[in-house]
C-alpha cells in the first residue's frame, strides 16, 4: 500500500474531518489536507491534484455531488 498518496477530506463538520484524519494517520497516511466545504474543495483542486478525495454528500455551500 502506498502511504504517500495525497488525500483530501471534505466535510463541513470539523468533528467528522478530525475523526477521518485520525483514522488515516493511524493507518500510516501522512499527506492529508482538509476542506470545510465544496467551494474550498474546488479551490484546492485548482492548486493541485489528489489521489483520493473523501467528500461529504451534504454540505451547505456546494454539495459533494456538485463537487
PDB file of N, CA, C and O in Angstrom:
ATOM      1  N   UNK A   1       0.846  -1.170   0.000  1.00  0.00           N
ATOM      2  CA  UNK A   1       0.000   0.000   0.000  1.00  0.00           C
ATOM      3  C   UNK A   1       0.897   1.241   0.000  1.00  0.00           C
ATOM      4  O   UNK A   1       1.844   1.336   0.761  1.00  0.00           O
ATOM      5  N   UNK A   2       0.567   2.188  -0.877  1.00  0.00           N
ATOM      6  CA  UNK A   2       1.342   3.433  -0.994  1.00  0.00           C
ATOM      7  C   UNK A   2       0.813   4.459   0.009  1.00  0.00           C
ATOM      8  O   UNK A   2      -0.252   5.036  -0.182  1.00  0.00           O
ATOM      9  N   UNK A   3       1.557   4.673   1.075  1.00  0.00           N
ATOM     10  CA  UNK A   3       1.143   5.607   2.133  1.00  0.00           C
ATOM     11  C   UNK A   3       1.485   7.053   1.799  1.00  0.00           C
ATOM     12  O   UNK A   3       1.228   7.949   2.598  1.00  0.00           O
ATOM     13  N   UNK A   4       2.057   7.286   0.609  1.00  0.00           N
ATOM     14  CA  UNK A   4       2.391   8.646   0.188  1.00  0.00           C
ATOM     15  C   UNK A   4       1.298   9.289  -0.663  1.00  0.00           C
ATOM     16  O   UNK A   4       1.505  10.351  -1.234  1.00  0.00           O
ATOM     17  N   UNK A   5       0.156   8.649  -0.744  1.00  0.00           N
ATOM     18  CA  UNK A   5      -0.963   9.209  -1.505  1.00  0.00           C
ATOM     19  C   UNK A   5      -1.412  10.527  -0.882  1.00  0.00           C
ATOM     20  O   UNK A   5      -1.425  10.674   0.339  1.00  0.00           O
ATOM     21  N   UNK A   6      -1.791  11.479  -1.738  1.00  0.00           N
ATOM     22  CA  UNK A   6      -2.322  12.753  -1.266  1.00  0.00           C
ATOM     23  C   UNK A   6      -3.834  12.613  -1.102  1.00  0.00           C
ATOM     24  O   UNK A   6      -4.523  12.277  -2.059  1.00  0.00           O
ATOM     25  N   UNK A   7      -4.309  12.880   0.108  1.00  0.00           N
ATOM     26  CA  UNK A   7      -5.716  12.680   0.437  1.00  0.00           C
ATOM     27  C   UNK A   7      -6.339  14.005   0.855  1.00  0.00           C
ATOM     28  O   UNK A   7      -5.743  14.780   1.608  1.00  0.00           O
ATOM     29  N   UNK A   8      -7.562  14.236   0.383  1.00  0.00           N
ATOM     30  CA  UNK A   8      -8.320  15.425   0.758  1.00  0.00           C
ATOM     31  C   UNK A   8      -9.610  14.981   1.432  1.00  0.00           C
ATOM     32  O   UNK A   8     -10.374  14.195   0.863  1.00  0.00           O
ATOM     33  N   UNK A   9      -9.834  15.473   2.638  1.00  0.00           N
ATOM     34  CA  UNK A   9     -11.065  15.207   3.376  1.00  0.00           C
ATOM     35  C   UNK A   9     -11.938  16.451   3.259  1.00  0.00           C
ATOM     36  O   UNK A   9     -11.523  17.541   3.656  1.00  0.00           O
ATOM     37  N   UNK A  10     -13.153  16.282   2.737  1.00  0.00           N
ATOM     38  CA  UNK A  10     -14.071  17.410   2.569  1.00  0.00           C
ATOM     39  C   UNK A  10     -15.347  17.151   3.367  1.00  0.00           C
ATOM     40  O   UNK A  10     -16.103  16.232   3.060  1.00  0.00           O
ATOM     41  N   UNK A  11     -15.538  17.955   4.403  1.00  0.00           N
ATOM     42  CA  UNK A  11     -16.738  17.823   5.228  1.00  0.00           C
ATOM     43  C   UNK A  11     -16.943  19.129   5.973  1.00  0.00           C
ATOM     44  O   UNK A  11     -15.972  19.744   6.418  1.00  0.00           O
ATOM     45  N   UNK A  12     -18.206  19.548   6.104  1.00  0.00           N
ATOM     46  CA  UNK A  12     -18.479  20.782   6.833  1.00  0.00           C
ATOM     47  C   UNK A  12     -18.415  20.579   8.344  1.00  0.00           C
ATOM     48  O   UNK A  12     -18.369  21.534   9.093  1.00  0.00           O
ATOM     49  N   UNK A  13     -18.343  19.340   8.791  1.00  0.00           N
ATOM     50  CA  UNK A  13     -18.243  19.027  10.214  1.00  0.00           C
ATOM     51  C   UNK A  13     -16.776  18.851  10.611  1.00  0.00           C
ATOM     52  O   UNK A  13     -16.101  17.918  10.158  1.00  0.00           O
ATOM     53  N   UNK A  14     -16.302  19.737  11.478  1.00  0.00           N
ATOM     54  CA  UNK A  14     -14.910  19.646  11.944  1.00  0.00           C
ATOM     55  C   UNK A  14     -14.669  18.342  12.700  1.00  0.00           C
ATOM     56  O   UNK A  14     -13.597  17.745  12.604  1.00  0.00           O
ATOM     57  N   UNK A  15     -15.664  17.878  13.441  1.00  0.00           N
ATOM     58  CA  UNK A  15     -15.532  16.628  14.200  1.00  0.00           C
ATOM     59  C   UNK A  15     -15.355  15.447  13.251  1.00  0.00           C
ATOM     60  O   UNK A  15     -14.515  14.575  13.480  1.00  0.00           O
ATOM     61  N   UNK A  16     -16.125  15.428  12.173  1.00  0.00           N
ATOM     62  CA  UNK A  16     -16.005  14.331  11.197  1.00  0.00           C
ATOM     63  C   UNK A  16     -14.648  14.369  10.508  1.00  0.00           C
ATOM     64  O   UNK A  16     -14.008  13.323  10.328  1.00  0.00           O
ATOM     65  N   UNK A  17     -14.192  15.577  10.117  1.00  0.00           N
ATOM     66  CA  UNK A  17     -12.864  15.685   9.488  1.00  0.00           C
ATOM     67  C   UNK A  17     -11.788  15.182  10.437  1.00  0.00           C
ATOM     68  O   UNK A  17     -10.879  14.452  10.030  1.00  0.00           O
ATOM     69  N   UNK A  18     -11.894  15.544  11.709  1.00  0.00           N
ATOM     70  CA  UNK A  18     -10.899  15.121  12.696  1.00  0.00           C
ATOM     71  C   UNK A  18     -10.910  13.595  12.853  1.00  0.00           C
ATOM     72  O   UNK A  18      -9.849  12.963  12.913  1.00  0.00           O
ATOM     73  N   UNK A  19     -12.091  12.988  12.885  1.00  0.00           N
ATOM     74  CA  UNK A  19     -12.190  11.532  13.044  1.00  0.00           C
ATOM     75  C   UNK A  19     -11.582  10.804  11.841  1.00  0.00           C
ATOM     76  O   UNK A  19     -10.830   9.834  12.003  1.00  0.00           O
ATOM     77  N   UNK A  20     -11.895  11.272  10.643  1.00  0.00           N
ATOM     78  CA  UNK A  20     -11.361  10.639   9.436  1.00  0.00           C
ATOM     79  C   UNK A  20      -9.848  10.816   9.371  1.00  0.00           C
ATOM     80  O   UNK A  20      -9.115   9.877   9.057  1.00  0.00           O
ATOM     81  N   UNK A  21      -9.373  12.024   9.674  1.00  0.00           N
ATOM     82  CA  UNK A  21      -7.919  12.282   9.687  1.00  0.00           C
ATOM     83  C   UNK A  21      -7.225  11.342  10.668  1.00  0.00           C
ATOM     84  O   UNK A  21      -6.174  10.766  10.349  1.00  0.00           O
ATOM     85  N   UNK A  22      -7.801  11.190  11.838  1.00  0.00           N
ATOM     86  CA  UNK A  22      -7.219  10.328  12.866  1.00  0.00           C
ATOM     87  C   UNK A  22      -7.110   8.878  12.354  1.00  0.00           C
ATOM     88  O   UNK A  22      -6.063   8.238  12.520  1.00  0.00           O
ATOM     89  N   UNK A  23      -8.161   8.377  11.711  1.00  0.00           N
ATOM     90  CA  UNK A  23      -8.127   7.005  11.173  1.00  0.00           C
ATOM     91  C   UNK A  23      -7.062   6.862  10.090  1.00  0.00           C
ATOM     92  O   UNK A  23      -6.327   5.864  10.064  1.00  0.00           O
ATOM     93  N   UNK A  24      -6.974   7.861   9.203  1.00  0.00           N
ATOM     94  CA  UNK A  24      -5.983   7.790   8.127  1.00  0.00           C
ATOM     95  C   UNK A  24      -4.559   7.863   8.665  1.00  0.00           C
ATOM     96  O   UNK A  24      -3.679   7.139   8.201  1.00  0.00           O
ATOM     97  N   UNK A  25      -4.326   8.734   9.648  1.00  0.00           N
ATOM     98  CA  UNK A  25      -2.989   8.832  10.243  1.00  0.00           C
ATOM     99  C   UNK A  25      -2.617   7.534  10.939  1.00  0.00           C
ATOM    100  O   UNK A  25      -1.476   7.079  10.852  1.00  0.00           O
ATOM    101  N   UNK A  26      -3.580   6.928  11.654  1.00  0.00           N
ATOM    102  CA  UNK A  26      -3.315   5.644  12.311  1.00  0.00           C
ATOM    103  C   UNK A  26      -3.006   4.546  11.305  1.00  0.00           C
ATOM    104  O   UNK A  26      -2.289   3.601  11.616  1.00  0.00           O
ATOM    105  N   UNK A  27      -3.534   4.671  10.095  1.00  0.00           N
ATOM    106  CA  UNK A  27      -3.250   3.693   9.034  1.00  0.00           C
ATOM    107  C   UNK A  27      -1.893   3.954   8.377  1.00  0.00           C
ATOM    108  O   UNK A  27      -1.414   3.136   7.600  1.00  0.00           O
ATOM    109  N   UNK A  28      -1.289   5.121   8.687  1.00  0.00           N
ATOM    110  CA  UNK A  28       0.044   5.416   8.172  1.00  0.00           C
ATOM    111  C   UNK A  28       0.116   6.482   7.098  1.00  0.00           C
ATOM    112  O   UNK A  28       1.199   6.795   6.613  1.00  0.00           O
ATOM    113  N   UNK A  29      -1.019   7.041   6.702  1.00  0.00           N
ATOM    114  CA  UNK A  29      -1.006   8.094   5.680  1.00  0.00           C
ATOM    115  C   UNK A  29      -0.520   9.400   6.286  1.00  0.00           C
ATOM    116  O   UNK A  29      -0.858   9.742   7.417  1.00  0.00           O
ATOM    117  N   UNK A  30       0.275  10.147   5.527  1.00  0.00           N
ATOM    118  CA  UNK A  30       0.875  11.369   6.058  1.00  0.00           C
ATOM    119  C   UNK A  30       0.436  12.636   5.323  1.00  0.00           C
ATOM    120  O   UNK A  30       0.465  13.715   5.897  1.00  0.00           O
ATOM    121  N   UNK A  31       0.042  12.502   4.070  1.00  0.00           N
ATOM    122  CA  UNK A  31      -0.277  13.683   3.250  1.00  0.00           C
ATOM    123  C   UNK A  31      -1.792  13.878   3.187  1.00  0.00           C
ATOM    124  O   UNK A  31      -2.450  13.474   2.229  1.00  0.00           O
ATOM    125  N   UNK A  32      -2.323  14.501   4.237  1.00  0.00           N
ATOM    126  CA  UNK A  32      -3.765  14.672   4.372  1.00  0.00           C
ATOM    127  C   UNK A  32      -4.075  16.159   4.482  1.00  0.00           C
ATOM    128  O   UNK A  32      -3.478  16.864   5.289  1.00  0.00           O
ATOM    129  N   UNK A  33      -4.994  16.614   3.653  1.00  0.00           N
ATOM    130  CA  UNK A  33      -5.472  18.006   3.710  1.00  0.00           C
ATOM    131  C   UNK A  33      -6.961  17.979   4.012  1.00  0.00           C
ATOM    132  O   UNK A  33      -7.614  16.964   3.812  1.00  0.00           O
ATOM    133  N   UNK A  34      -7.488  19.110   4.454  1.00  0.00           N
ATOM    134  CA  UNK A  34      -8.902  19.207   4.799  1.00  0.00           C
ATOM    135  C   UNK A  34      -9.539  20.408   4.126  1.00  0.00           C
ATOM    136  O   UNK A  34      -8.891  21.437   3.930  1.00  0.00           O
ATOM    137  N   UNK A  35     -10.823  20.253   3.797  1.00  0.00           N
ATOM    138  CA  UNK A  35     -11.631  21.349   3.262  1.00  0.00           C
ATOM    139  C   UNK A  35     -12.952  21.352   4.031  1.00  0.00           C
ATOM    140  O   UNK A  35     -13.516  20.292   4.302  1.00  0.00           O
ATOM    141  N   UNK A  36     -13.430  22.545   4.371  1.00  0.00           N
ATOM    142  CA  UNK A  36     -14.649  22.638   5.176  1.00  0.00           C
ATOM    143  C   UNK A  36     -15.915  22.844   4.342  1.00  0.00           C
ATOM    144  O   UNK A  36     -16.981  23.106   4.890  1.00  0.00           O
ATOM    145  N   UNK A  37     -15.813  22.704   3.046  1.00  0.00           N
ATOM    146  CA  UNK A  37     -16.984  22.837   2.184  1.00  0.00           C
ATOM    147  C   UNK A  37     -16.619  22.615   0.736  1.00  0.00           C
ATOM    148  O   UNK A  37     -15.446  22.517   0.369  1.00  0.00           O
ATOM    149  N   UNK A  38     -17.642  22.547  -0.099  1.00  0.00           N
ATOM    150  CA  UNK A  38     -17.444  22.279  -1.514  1.00  0.00           C
ATOM    151  C   UNK A  38     -16.643  23.344  -2.232  1.00  0.00           C
ATOM    152  O   UNK A  38     -15.809  23.037  -3.089  1.00  0.00           O
ATOM    153  N   UNK A  39     -16.904  24.600  -1.920  1.00  0.00           N
ATOM    154  CA  UNK A  39     -16.146  25.671  -2.576  1.00  0.00           C
ATOM    155  C   UNK A  39     -14.664  25.584  -2.235  1.00  0.00           C
ATOM    156  O   UNK A  39     -13.811  25.818  -3.098  1.00  0.00           O
ATOM    157  N   UNK A  40     -14.367  25.237  -0.991  1.00  0.00           N
ATOM    158  CA  UNK A  40     -12.965  25.072  -0.592  1.00  0.00           C
ATOM    159  C   UNK A  40     -12.318  23.928  -1.357  1.00  0.00           C
ATOM    160  O   UNK A  40     -11.157  24.023  -1.772  1.00  0.00           O
ATOM    161  N   UNK A  41     -13.059  22.851  -1.581  1.00  0.00           N
ATOM    162  CA  UNK A  41     -12.543  21.713  -2.352  1.00  0.00           C
ATOM    163  C   UNK A  41     -12.188  22.169  -3.764  1.00  0.00           C
ATOM    164  O   UNK A  41     -11.096  21.886  -4.269  1.00  0.00           O
ATOM    165  N   UNK A  42     -13.104  22.884  -4.391  1.00  0.00           N
ATOM    166  CA  UNK A  42     -12.865  23.336  -5.766  1.00  0.00           C
ATOM    167  C   UNK A  42     -11.648  24.256  -5.849  1.00  0.00           C
ATOM    168  O   UNK A  42     -10.848  24.146  -6.784  1.00  0.00           O
ATOM    169  N   UNK A  43     -11.473  25.132  -4.859  1.00  0.00           N
ATOM    170  CA  UNK A  43     -10.275  25.998  -4.840  1.00  0.00           C
ATOM    171  C   UNK A  43      -9.007  25.165  -4.709  1.00  0.00           C
ATOM    172  O   UNK A  43      -8.008  25.427  -5.373  1.00  0.00           O
ATOM    173  N   UNK A  44      -9.052  24.161  -3.835  1.00  0.00           N
ATOM    174  CA  UNK A  44      -7.872  23.324  -3.614  1.00  0.00           C
ATOM    175  C   UNK A  44      -7.540  22.488  -4.848  1.00  0.00           C
ATOM    176  O   UNK A  44      -6.371  22.255  -5.149  1.00  0.00           O
ATOM    177  N   UNK A  45      -8.561  22.045  -5.573  1.00  0.00           N
ATOM    178  CA  UNK A  45      -8.320  21.253  -6.781  1.00  0.00           C
ATOM    179  C   UNK A  45      -7.700  22.088  -7.896  1.00  0.00           C
ATOM    180  O   UNK A  45      -6.995  21.554  -8.750  1.00  0.00           O
ATOM    181  N   UNK A  46      -7.934  23.389  -7.882  1.00  0.00           N
ATOM    182  CA  UNK A  46      -7.294  24.257  -8.870  1.00  0.00           C
ATOM    183  C   UNK A  46      -5.798  24.403  -8.603  1.00  0.00           C
ATOM    184  O   UNK A  46      -5.029  24.670  -9.510  1.00  0.00           O
ATOM    185  N   UNK A  47      -5.397  24.196  -7.344  1.00  0.00           N
ATOM    186  CA  UNK A  47      -3.996  24.358  -6.951  1.00  0.00           C
ATOM    187  C   UNK A  47      -3.194  23.075  -7.035  1.00  0.00           C
ATOM    188  O   UNK A  47      -1.973  23.111  -7.051  1.00  0.00           O
ATOM    189  N   UNK A  48      -3.868  21.926  -7.040  1.00  0.00           N
ATOM    190  CA  UNK A  48      -3.114  20.677  -7.058  1.00  0.00           C
ATOM    191  C   UNK A  48      -4.015  19.468  -7.219  1.00  0.00           C
ATOM    192  O   UNK A  48      -5.235  19.573  -7.191  1.00  0.00           O
ATOM    193  N   UNK A  49      -3.389  18.320  -7.367  1.00  0.00           N
ATOM    194  CA  UNK A  49      -4.106  17.064  -7.569  1.00  0.00           C
ATOM    195  C   UNK A  49      -4.066  16.227  -6.289  1.00  0.00           C
ATOM    196  O   UNK A  49      -3.134  16.315  -5.505  1.00  0.00           O
ATOM    197  N   UNK A  50      -5.090  15.399  -6.136  1.00  0.00           N
ATOM    198  CA  UNK A  50      -5.182  14.484  -5.001  1.00  0.00           C
ATOM    199  C   UNK A  50      -5.424  13.077  -5.532  1.00  0.00           C
ATOM    200  O   UNK A  50      -6.088  12.892  -6.551  1.00  0.00           O
ATOM    201  N   UNK A  51      -4.899  12.103  -4.816  1.00  0.00           N
ATOM    202  CA  UNK A  51      -5.085  10.716  -5.201  1.00  0.00           C
ATOM    203  C   UNK A  51      -6.426  10.176  -4.711  1.00  0.00           C
ATOM    204  O   UNK A  51      -6.993   9.264  -5.302  1.00  0.00           O
ATOM    205  N   UNK A  52      -6.918  10.753  -3.616  1.00  0.00           N
ATOM    206  CA  UNK A  52      -8.179  10.309  -3.030  1.00  0.00           C
ATOM    207  C   UNK A  52      -8.867  11.511  -2.402  1.00  0.00           C
ATOM    208  O   UNK A  52      -8.238  12.286  -1.676  1.00  0.00           O
ATOM    209  N   UNK A  53     -10.164  11.661  -2.687  1.00  0.00           N
ATOM    210  CA  UNK A  53     -10.967  12.706  -2.054  1.00  0.00           C
ATOM    211  C   UNK A  53     -12.124  12.026  -1.346  1.00  0.00           C
ATOM    212  O   UNK A  53     -12.907  11.300  -1.964  1.00  0.00           O
ATOM    213  N   UNK A  54     -12.208  12.235  -0.046  1.00  0.00           N
ATOM    214  CA  UNK A  54     -13.326  11.730   0.746  1.00  0.00           C
ATOM    215  C   UNK A  54     -14.245  12.924   0.970  1.00  0.00           C
ATOM    216  O   UNK A  54     -13.918  13.835   1.728  1.00  0.00           O
ATOM    217  N   UNK A  55     -15.374  12.927   0.298  1.00  0.00           N
ATOM    218  CA  UNK A  55     -16.222  14.119   0.237  1.00  0.00           C
ATOM    219  C   UNK A  55     -17.613  13.840   0.798  1.00  0.00           C
ATOM    220  O   UNK A  55     -18.296  12.910   0.347  1.00  0.00           O
ATOM    221  N   UNK A  56     -18.020  14.667   1.751  1.00  0.00           N
ATOM    222  CA  UNK A  56     -19.369  14.608   2.302  1.00  0.00           C
ATOM    223  C   UNK A  56     -20.379  14.891   1.197  1.00  0.00           C
ATOM    224  O   UNK A  56     -20.143  15.720   0.320  1.00  0.00           O
ATOM    225  N   UNK A  57     -21.504  14.244   1.244  1.00  0.00           N
ATOM    226  CA  UNK A  57     -22.556  14.407   0.250  1.00  0.00           C
ATOM    227  C   UNK A  57     -23.310  15.711   0.474  1.00  0.00           C
ATOM    228  O   UNK A  57     -23.644  16.428  -0.453  1.00  0.00           O
ATOM    229  N   UNK A  58     -23.609  16.009   1.748  1.00  0.00           N
ATOM    230  CA  UNK A  58     -24.407  17.178   2.117  1.00  0.00           C
ATOM    231  C   UNK A  58     -23.546  18.248   2.778  1.00  0.00           C
ATOM    232  O   UNK A  58     -23.155  18.105   3.939  1.00  0.00           O
ATOM    233  N   UNK A  59     -23.264  19.303   2.036  1.00  0.00           N
ATOM    234  CA  UNK A  59     -22.549  20.460   2.574  1.00  0.00           C
ATOM    235  C   UNK A  59     -23.327  21.700   2.172  1.00  0.00           C
ATOM    236  O   UNK A  59     -23.944  21.736   1.103  1.00  0.00           O
ATOM    237  N   UNK A  60     -23.321  22.721   3.008  1.00  0.00           N
ATOM    238  CA  UNK A  60     -24.190  23.871   2.761  1.00  0.00           C
ATOM    239  C   UNK A  60     -23.847  24.734   1.543  1.00  0.00           C
ATOM    240  O   UNK A  60     -24.743  25.214   0.868  1.00  0.00           O
ATOM    241  N   UNK A  61     -22.598  24.936   1.227  1.00  0.00           N
ATOM    242  CA  UNK A  61     -22.254  25.865   0.143  1.00  0.00           C
ATOM    243  C   UNK A  61     -22.297  25.210  -1.247  1.00  0.00           C
ATOM    244  O   UNK A  61     -22.903  25.716  -2.170  1.00  0.00           O
ATOM    245  N   UNK A  62     -21.652  24.082  -1.395  1.00  0.00           N
ATOM    246  CA  UNK A  62     -21.660  23.302  -2.633  1.00  0.00           C
ATOM    247  C   UNK A  62     -21.667  21.841  -2.229  1.00  0.00           C
ATOM    248  O   UNK A  62     -20.794  21.403  -1.476  1.00  0.00           O
ATOM    249  N   UNK A  63     -22.619  21.078  -2.710  1.00  0.00           N
ATOM    250  CA  UNK A  63     -22.754  19.680  -2.268  1.00  0.00           C
ATOM    251  C   UNK A  63     -21.624  18.805  -2.821  1.00  0.00           C
ATOM    252  O   UNK A  63     -20.963  19.185  -3.796  1.00  0.00           O
ATOM    253  N   UNK A  64     -21.465  17.664  -2.211  1.00  0.00           N
ATOM    254  CA  UNK A  64     -20.480  16.707  -2.679  1.00  0.00           C
ATOM    255  C   UNK A  64     -20.771  16.234  -4.091  1.00  0.00           C
ATOM    256  O   UNK A  64     -19.867  15.966  -4.870  1.00  0.00           O
ATOM    257  N   UNK A  65     -22.046  16.156  -4.441  1.00  0.00           N
ATOM    258  CA  UNK A  65     -22.432  15.751  -5.798  1.00  0.00           C
ATOM    259  C   UNK A  65     -21.959  16.792  -6.807  1.00  0.00           C
ATOM    260  O   UNK A  65     -21.428  16.457  -7.859  1.00  0.00           O
ATOM    261  N   UNK A  66     -22.140  18.069  -6.478  1.00  0.00           N
ATOM    262  CA  UNK A  66     -21.706  19.126  -7.380  1.00  0.00           C
ATOM    263  C   UNK A  66     -20.192  19.161  -7.525  1.00  0.00           C
ATOM    264  O   UNK A  66     -19.676  19.447  -8.598  1.00  0.00           O
ATOM    265  N   UNK A  67     -19.488  18.874  -6.441  1.00  0.00           N
ATOM    266  CA  UNK A  67     -18.022  18.841  -6.479  1.00  0.00           C
ATOM    267  C   UNK A  67     -17.589  17.750  -7.422  1.00  0.00           C
ATOM    268  O   UNK A  67     -16.760  17.918  -8.260  1.00  0.00           O
TER     269      UNK A  67
END
